């Protein structure tokens, strides 16, 4: 749902990218061999490939920009294979390309793409090399190894990200359950104090008042009756405080939800007057923030997700906005549809808006 992928120049320092640069240097060191008239063409293809490779590495997730740069790399590599066929090492650039293709597309797309590229390598080698098919098969084996390595590394990263999301969900749910248990214990304690201790104190006060009304009652009984009245008032105040403190700690739950995620970082703004005692409403708000975090992590290069929780006119207002960019009007996918269903169950409403900064803004309103 977010717009164009934003470049991250730190991607250049990834070990696989550094290995790719070493491979390019090894190929470049052979460009002086062969007919001198083709040297400028060799360097032109090599420099074009390097420029596209460096530009592609700064996009840390698949995007149309990265796909376009990979196609430029493929054209430059095939051109270099044609004008530097005598060196025999130019197809090594296609091994670098195969690793990038495997990291950008699913296997059902990456394999046909590399098949087309290798067919192109065979065509450009045909007539300028004695054994074009043998060269293609040899480097296709290297490409397959690079693609499998990249695919499994990518799968491991995705599994790690899914585990991080599940762990965040469990931590947030545990925080809510702990708060709910403490709230239930406070409620039970307040009821026991009111029903048991309050009842007996009331009975004791009535007895003391009856005794103090006798003509032969010592003056100390009046003092005892006054102390019992004060103790009953104090007990009622304690019970009221226990009931008033029965609100869930949303701050802890929300930060626990975002803690395992490397990006985006959650920035919470909660007004002082916000009090949530309903576990169902707290869970709905929690799931809304969770989906917003997941959406920003998967579809945006956002670094921060701003979460604003306020209470006004008898409603809880939750505003979610990251620092990414929308491409086109906001549209609800499966995740946002599930979020809307949760909000509807609580009698609330959900809006998808474009913020002034161009980012996706989600507004949730629940009855307080």
Coordinates of C-alpha atoms in Angstrom, one line a residue:
X1 CA 0.0 0.0 0.0
X2 CA 3.0 2.3 0.3
X3 CA 4.7 4.0 -2.5
X4 CA 8.1 3.8 -4.1
X5 CA 10.8 1.9 -2.3
X6 CA 13.3 4.3 -0.6
X7 CA 17.0 3.6 -1.1
X8 CA 19.2 2.7 1.9
X9 CA 22.8 3.3 1.2
X10 CA 23.9 1.1 4.1
X11 CA 22.9 -1.9 1.8
X12 CA 26.2 -1.4 0.0
X13 CA 28.1 -2.8 3.0
X14 CA 26.3 -6.1 3.0
X15 CA 28.8 -9.0 2.8
X16 CA 27.1 -10.4 -0.4
X17 CA 27.4 -7.0 -2.1
X18 CA 31.1 -6.8 -1.2
X19 CA 31.6 -10.2 -2.7
X20 CA 29.8 -9.0 -5.8
X21 CA 32.2 -6.0 -6.0
X22 CA 35.2 -8.4 -5.8
X23 CA 33.7 -10.5 -8.6
X24 CA 33.3 -7.4 -10.7
X25 CA 36.9 -6.3 -10.1
X26 CA 38.1 -9.8 -11.1
X27 CA 36.1 -9.6 -14.4
X28 CA 37.3 -6.0 -15.0
X29 CA 41.0 -7.1 -14.6
X30 CA 40.6 -9.2 -17.8
X31 CA 39.1 -6.4 -20.0
X32 CA 42.5 -5.5 -21.5
X33 CA 42.7 -8.9 -23.2
X34 CA 41.3 -9.3 -26.7
X35 CA 41.1 -6.9 -29.7
X36 CA 42.0 -3.4 -28.7
X37 CA 39.2 -1.9 -30.8
X38 CA 36.7 -3.5 -28.4
X39 CA 38.3 -2.2 -25.1
X40 CA 36.0 0.9 -24.9
X41 CA 32.9 -1.2 -25.4
X42 CA 34.1 -3.7 -22.7
X43 CA 34.6 -0.9 -20.2
X44 CA 31.3 0.7 -21.2
X45 CA 29.4 -2.5 -20.5
X46 CA 31.3 -3.2 -17.3
X47 CA 30.8 0.3 -15.9
X48 CA 27.1 0.2 -16.8
X49 CA 26.7 -3.1 -15.0
X50 CA 28.5 -1.8 -11.9
X51 CA 26.4 1.3 -11.8
X52 CA 23.2 -0.7 -12.1
X53 CA 24.5 -3.2 -9.5
X54 CA 25.3 -0.5 -7.0
X55 CA 22.0 1.2 -7.5
X56 CA 20.1 -2.0 -7.1
X57 CA 21.8 -2.9 -3.8
X58 CA 20.5 0.2 -2.0
X59 CA 16.9 -1.1 -2.4
X60 CA 16.5 -3.6 0.5
X61 CA 13.2 -4.9 -0.7
X62 CA 11.7 -5.9 -4.1
X63 CA 10.4 -2.9 -6.1
X64 CA 9.9 -1.9 -9.7
X65 CA 13.0 0.3 -9.5
X66 CA 15.1 -2.7 -8.5
X67 CA 13.6 -4.9 -11.2
X68 CA 14.4 -2.3 -13.9
X69 CA 18.0 -2.1 -12.6
X70 CA 18.3 -5.9 -12.8
X71 CA 17.3 -5.8 -16.4
X72 CA 19.9 -3.2 -17.1
X73 CA 22.5 -5.4 -15.4
X74 CA 21.4 -8.3 -17.6
X75 CA 21.7 -6.3 -20.8
X76 CA 25.1 -4.9 -19.7
X77 CA 26.4 -8.4 -18.7
X78 CA 25.3 -10.0 -22.0
X79 CA 26.9 -7.1 -23.9
X80 CA 30.2 -7.7 -22.0
X81 CA 29.9 -11.4 -22.7
X82 CA 29.7 -10.6 -26.4
X83 CA 32.6 -8.2 -26.6
X84 CA 34.9 -10.0 -24.1
X85 CA 34.2 -13.6 -25.1
X86 CA 37.9 -14.2 -25.4
X87 CA 38.5 -13.7 -21.7
X88 CA 35.9 -16.4 -20.7
X89 CA 35.1 -14.9 -17.3
X90 CA 32.5 -12.2 -18.2
X91 CA 29.6 -14.7 -17.6
X92 CA 30.6 -14.5 -13.9
X93 CA 28.6 -11.3 -13.8
X94 CA 25.5 -13.3 -14.6
X95 CA 26.1 -15.4 -11.4
X96 CA 25.9 -12.1 -9.4
X97 CA 22.8 -11.3 -11.3
X98 CA 21.2 -14.7 -10.5
X99 CA 21.7 -14.1 -6.8
X100 CA 20.0 -10.7 -7.1
X101 CA 17.1 -12.2 -9.1
X102 CA 16.5 -14.9 -6.5
X103 CA 16.4 -12.3 -3.8
X104 CA 13.9 -10.1 -5.7
X105 CA 11.4 -12.6 -7.1
X106 CA 9.8 -15.9 -6.2
X107 CA 11.4 -19.1 -7.7
X108 CA 8.5 -19.4 -10.2
X109 CA 9.5 -16.0 -11.6
X110 CA 13.2 -16.1 -11.1
X111 CA 13.8 -19.4 -12.9
X112 CA 12.1 -18.3 -16.2
X113 CA 14.0 -15.0 -16.1
X114 CA 17.4 -16.7 -15.8
X115 CA 16.4 -19.2 -18.5
X116 CA 15.7 -16.3 -20.8
X117 CA 19.0 -14.6 -19.8
X118 CA 21.0 -17.8 -20.4
X119 CA 19.3 -18.3 -23.8
X120 CA 20.5 -14.8 -24.6
X121 CA 24.1 -15.7 -23.4
X122 CA 24.0 -18.7 -25.7
X123 CA 22.9 -16.6 -28.7
X124 CA 25.6 -13.9 -28.1
X125 CA 28.3 -16.6 -27.7
X126 CA 27.2 -18.5 -30.8
X127 CA 29.7 -17.8 -33.6
X128 CA 32.3 -16.2 -31.3
X129 CA 33.1 -19.1 -29.0
X130 CA 33.9 -22.7 -29.9
X131 CA 31.6 -24.3 -27.3
X132 CA 28.8 -21.8 -26.4
X133 CA 26.5 -24.5 -24.9
X134 CA 29.2 -25.8 -22.6
X135 CA 30.0 -22.3 -21.3
X136 CA 26.3 -21.7 -20.7
X137 CA 25.9 -25.0 -18.8
X138 CA 29.0 -24.4 -16.7
X139 CA 27.9 -20.9 -15.6
X140 CA 24.2 -22.1 -15.2
X141 CA 25.5 -24.4 -12.5
X142 CA 27.1 -21.6 -10.7
X143 CA 23.9 -19.5 -11.1
X144 CA 21.8 -22.3 -9.7
X145 CA 24.1 -22.5 -6.6
X146 CA 23.9 -18.8 -6.1
X147 CA 20.1 -18.8 -6.5
X148 CA 19.6 -21.6 -4.1
X149 CA 21.9 -20.0 -1.5
X150 CA 20.1 -16.7 -1.8
X151 CA 16.7 -18.4 -1.7
X152 CA 17.4 -20.3 1.5
X153 CA 18.9 -17.2 3.1
X154 CA 15.8 -15.2 2.1
X155 CA 13.5 -17.9 3.5
X156 CA 15.5 -17.9 6.8
X157 CA 15.1 -14.1 7.1
X158 CA 11.4 -14.3 6.4
X159 CA 11.0 -17.1 9.0
X160 CA 12.9 -14.9 11.5
X161 CA 10.6 -12.0 10.7
X162 CA 7.5 -14.1 11.2
X163 CA 8.8 -15.4 14.5
X164 CA 9.6 -11.8 15.6
X165 CA 6.0 -10.9 14.8
X166 CA 4.6 -13.9 16.7
X167 CA 6.9 -13.2 19.6
X168 CA 5.7 -9.6 19.7
X169 CA 2.1 -10.7 19.6
X170 CA 2.7 -13.1 22.5
X171 CA 4.5 -10.5 24.6
X172 CA 1.8 -7.9 24.1
X173 CA -0.9 -10.5 24.8
X174 CA 0.9 -11.6 28.0
X175 CA 1.1 -8.0 29.1
X176 CA -2.6 -7.5 28.6
X177 CA -3.4 -10.8 30.4
X178 CA -1.2 -9.8 33.3
X179 CA -3.0 -6.5 33.6
X180 CA -6.4 -8.1 33.3
X181 CA -5.4 -10.6 36.0
X182 CA -4.3 -7.8 38.3
X183 CA -7.5 -5.9 37.5
X184 CA -9.6 -8.9 38.4
X185 CA -7.7 -9.3 41.6
X186 CA -8.2 -5.7 42.5
X187 CA -11.9 -6.0 41.8
X188 CA -12.2 -9.1 43.9
X189 CA -10.3 -7.5 46.8
X190 CA -12.5 -4.4 46.6
X191 CA -15.7 -6.5 46.7
X192 CA -14.4 -8.5 49.7
X193 CA -13.5 -5.4 51.6
X194 CA -16.8 -3.8 50.8
X195 CA -19.0 -6.9 51.5
X196 CA -17.2 -8.4 54.4
X197 CA -15.1 -5.8 56.3
X198 CA -17.5 -3.0 55.4
X199 CA -20.5 -5.0 56.6
X200 CA -19.0 -5.9 59.9
X201 CA -17.7 -2.4 60.5
X202 CA -21.2 -1.1 59.9
X203 CA -22.6 -3.6 62.4
X204 CA -19.9 -2.6 64.9
X205 CA -20.7 1.1 64.5
X206 CA -24.4 0.5 65.1
X207 CA -23.7 -1.5 68.3
X208 CA -21.3 1.2 69.5
X209 CA -23.9 3.9 68.8
X210 CA -26.6 1.9 70.7
X211 CA -24.3 1.4 73.7
X212 CA -23.2 5.1 73.7
X213 CA -26.9 6.1 73.9
X214 CA -27.3 4.5 77.3
X215 CA -27.3 6.7 80.4
X216 CA -24.6 4.7 82.1
X217 CA -22.4 4.4 79.0
X218 CA -18.8 5.5 79.6
X219 CA -17.6 8.5 77.5
X220 CA -15.0 6.3 75.7
X221 CA -17.9 4.6 73.8
X222 CA -18.6 7.8 71.9
X223 CA -15.0 8.0 70.9
X224 CA -15.0 4.4 69.8
X225 CA -18.2 5.0 67.7
X226 CA -16.5 8.0 66.0
X227 CA -13.3 6.0 65.3
X228 CA -15.4 3.2 63.7
X229 CA -17.2 5.8 61.5
X230 CA -13.8 7.2 60.4
X231 CA -12.5 3.7 59.7
X232 CA -15.6 2.8 57.6
X233 CA -15.1 6.0 55.6
X234 CA -11.4 5.1 55.0
X235 CA -12.4 1.6 54.0
X236 CA -14.8 3.0 51.4
X237 CA -12.2 5.3 50.1
X238 CA -9.8 2.4 49.7
X239 CA -12.4 0.3 47.9
X240 CA -13.1 3.3 45.5
X241 CA -9.4 3.7 44.7
X242 CA -9.1 0.0 43.9
X243 CA -12.1 0.2 41.5
X244 CA -10.8 3.4 39.9
X245 CA -7.3 1.9 39.3
X246 CA -8.8 -0.9 37.3
X247 CA -7.4 0.2 33.9
X248 CA -5.1 -1.7 31.6
X249 CA -1.5 -0.6 31.0
X250 CA -1.7 -0.1 27.3
X251 CA 1.8 1.6 27.2
X252 CA 3.5 -1.6 28.3
X253 CA 1.5 -3.8 25.9
X254 CA 2.1 -1.6 22.9
X255 CA 5.8 -1.3 23.5
X256 CA 6.1 -5.0 24.0
X257 CA 4.3 -5.4 20.7
X258 CA 6.9 -3.3 18.8
X259 CA 10.0 -4.2 20.7
X260 CA 11.1 -7.2 18.6
X261 CA 10.7 -5.4 15.3
X262 CA 13.8 -3.7 13.9
X263 CA 11.6 -1.2 11.9
X264 CA 9.4 0.8 12.3
X265 CA 10.0 2.1 15.7
X266 CA 6.8 2.8 17.7
X267 CA 6.4 6.3 19.1
X268 CA 3.4 6.4 21.5
X269 CA 1.5 9.6 22.4
X270 CA -1.2 8.9 25.0
X271 CA -3.2 11.6 26.5
X272 CA -3.4 11.7 30.3
X273 CA -7.2 11.3 30.4
X274 CA -7.2 8.0 28.5
X275 CA -8.4 5.1 30.7
X276 CA -9.1 1.7 29.3
X277 CA -10.6 -0.9 31.6
X278 CA -12.4 -3.1 29.0
X279 CA -10.1 -6.0 27.9
X280 CA -12.0 -6.5 24.6
X281 CA -11.5 -2.8 23.6
X282 CA -7.9 -2.9 24.7
X283 CA -7.3 -6.0 22.6
X284 CA -9.0 -4.4 19.6
X285 CA -6.7 -1.3 19.9
X286 CA -3.7 -3.6 20.3
X287 CA -4.5 -5.6 17.1
X288 CA -5.0 -2.3 15.2
X289 CA -1.5 -1.2 16.2
X290 CA -0.1 -4.6 15.4
X291 CA -1.6 -4.6 11.9
X292 CA -0.2 -1.0 11.3
X293 CA 3.2 -2.2 12.4
X294 CA 3.1 -5.2 10.1
X295 CA 1.8 -3.1 7.2
X296 CA 4.6 -0.6 7.6
X297 CA 7.2 -3.3 8.0
X298 CA 6.1 -5.2 4.8
X299 CA 5.0 -2.5 2.4
X300 CA 6.9 0.6 3.5
X301 CA 10.3 1.9 4.3
X302 CA 8.9 3.8 7.3
X303 CA 11.3 4.2 10.2
X304 CA 8.7 5.4 12.8
X305 CA 5.0 4.6 13.4
X306 CA 3.3 7.4 15.4
X307 CA 0.5 6.1 17.6
X308 CA -1.7 8.7 19.2
X309 CA -4.3 7.5 21.7
X310 CA -6.8 10.0 23.1
X311 CA -10.3 10.2 24.6
X312 CA -12.8 12.8 23.7
X313 CA -16.6 13.2 23.7
X314 CA -17.2 9.7 25.1
X315 CA -15.0 8.0 22.5
X316 CA -11.5 6.4 22.3
X317 CA -9.6 7.8 19.3
X318 CA -6.6 5.9 17.9
X319 CA -4.5 7.6 15.2
X320 CA -1.8 5.6 13.4
X321 CA 0.6 7.2 10.9
X322 CA 4.1 6.2 9.7
X323 CA 6.6 8.3 7.8
X324 CA 6.3 6.3 4.6
X325 CA 4.6 7.4 1.4
X326 CA 1.4 6.2 -0.3
X327 CA 1.2 5.4 -3.9
X328 CA -2.3 6.1 -5.1
X329 CA -5.4 6.2 -2.9
X330 CA -5.4 4.1 0.3
X331 CA -6.9 0.7 -0.3
X332 CA -7.7 -2.0 2.4
X333 CA -6.1 -5.4 2.0
X334 CA -6.7 -8.5 4.1
X335 CA -5.0 -7.1 7.1
X336 CA -6.8 -3.8 7.2
X337 CA -10.1 -5.6 6.4
X338 CA -9.6 -7.7 9.5
X339 CA -8.8 -4.6 11.5
X340 CA -12.1 -3.0 10.3
X341 CA -14.0 -6.1 11.3
X342 CA -12.5 -6.0 14.8
X343 CA -13.5 -2.4 15.2
X344 CA -17.0 -3.0 13.9
X345 CA -17.5 -5.7 16.5
X346 CA -16.8 -3.1 19.2
X347 CA -19.3 -0.7 17.7
X348 CA -16.6 1.6 16.4
X349 CA -15.5 3.0 13.0
X350 CA -12.3 3.0 11.0
X351 CA -11.0 5.4 8.4
X352 CA -8.1 5.2 5.9
X353 CA -6.8 8.6 5.0
X354 CA -3.8 10.2 3.3
X355 CA -1.9 12.4 5.7
X356 CA -0.5 15.8 4.8
X357 CA 2.9 14.1 4.6
X358 CA 1.7 11.6 2.0
X359 CA 1.7 8.7 4.4
X360 CA -1.1 6.3 5.2
X361 CA -3.2 7.4 8.2
X362 CA -5.5 5.1 10.1
X363 CA -8.1 6.5 12.4
X364 CA -10.0 4.2 14.8
X365 CA -12.9 5.4 17.0
X366 CA -14.3 3.2 19.7
X367 CA -17.0 4.0 22.2
X368 CA -15.4 4.6 25.6

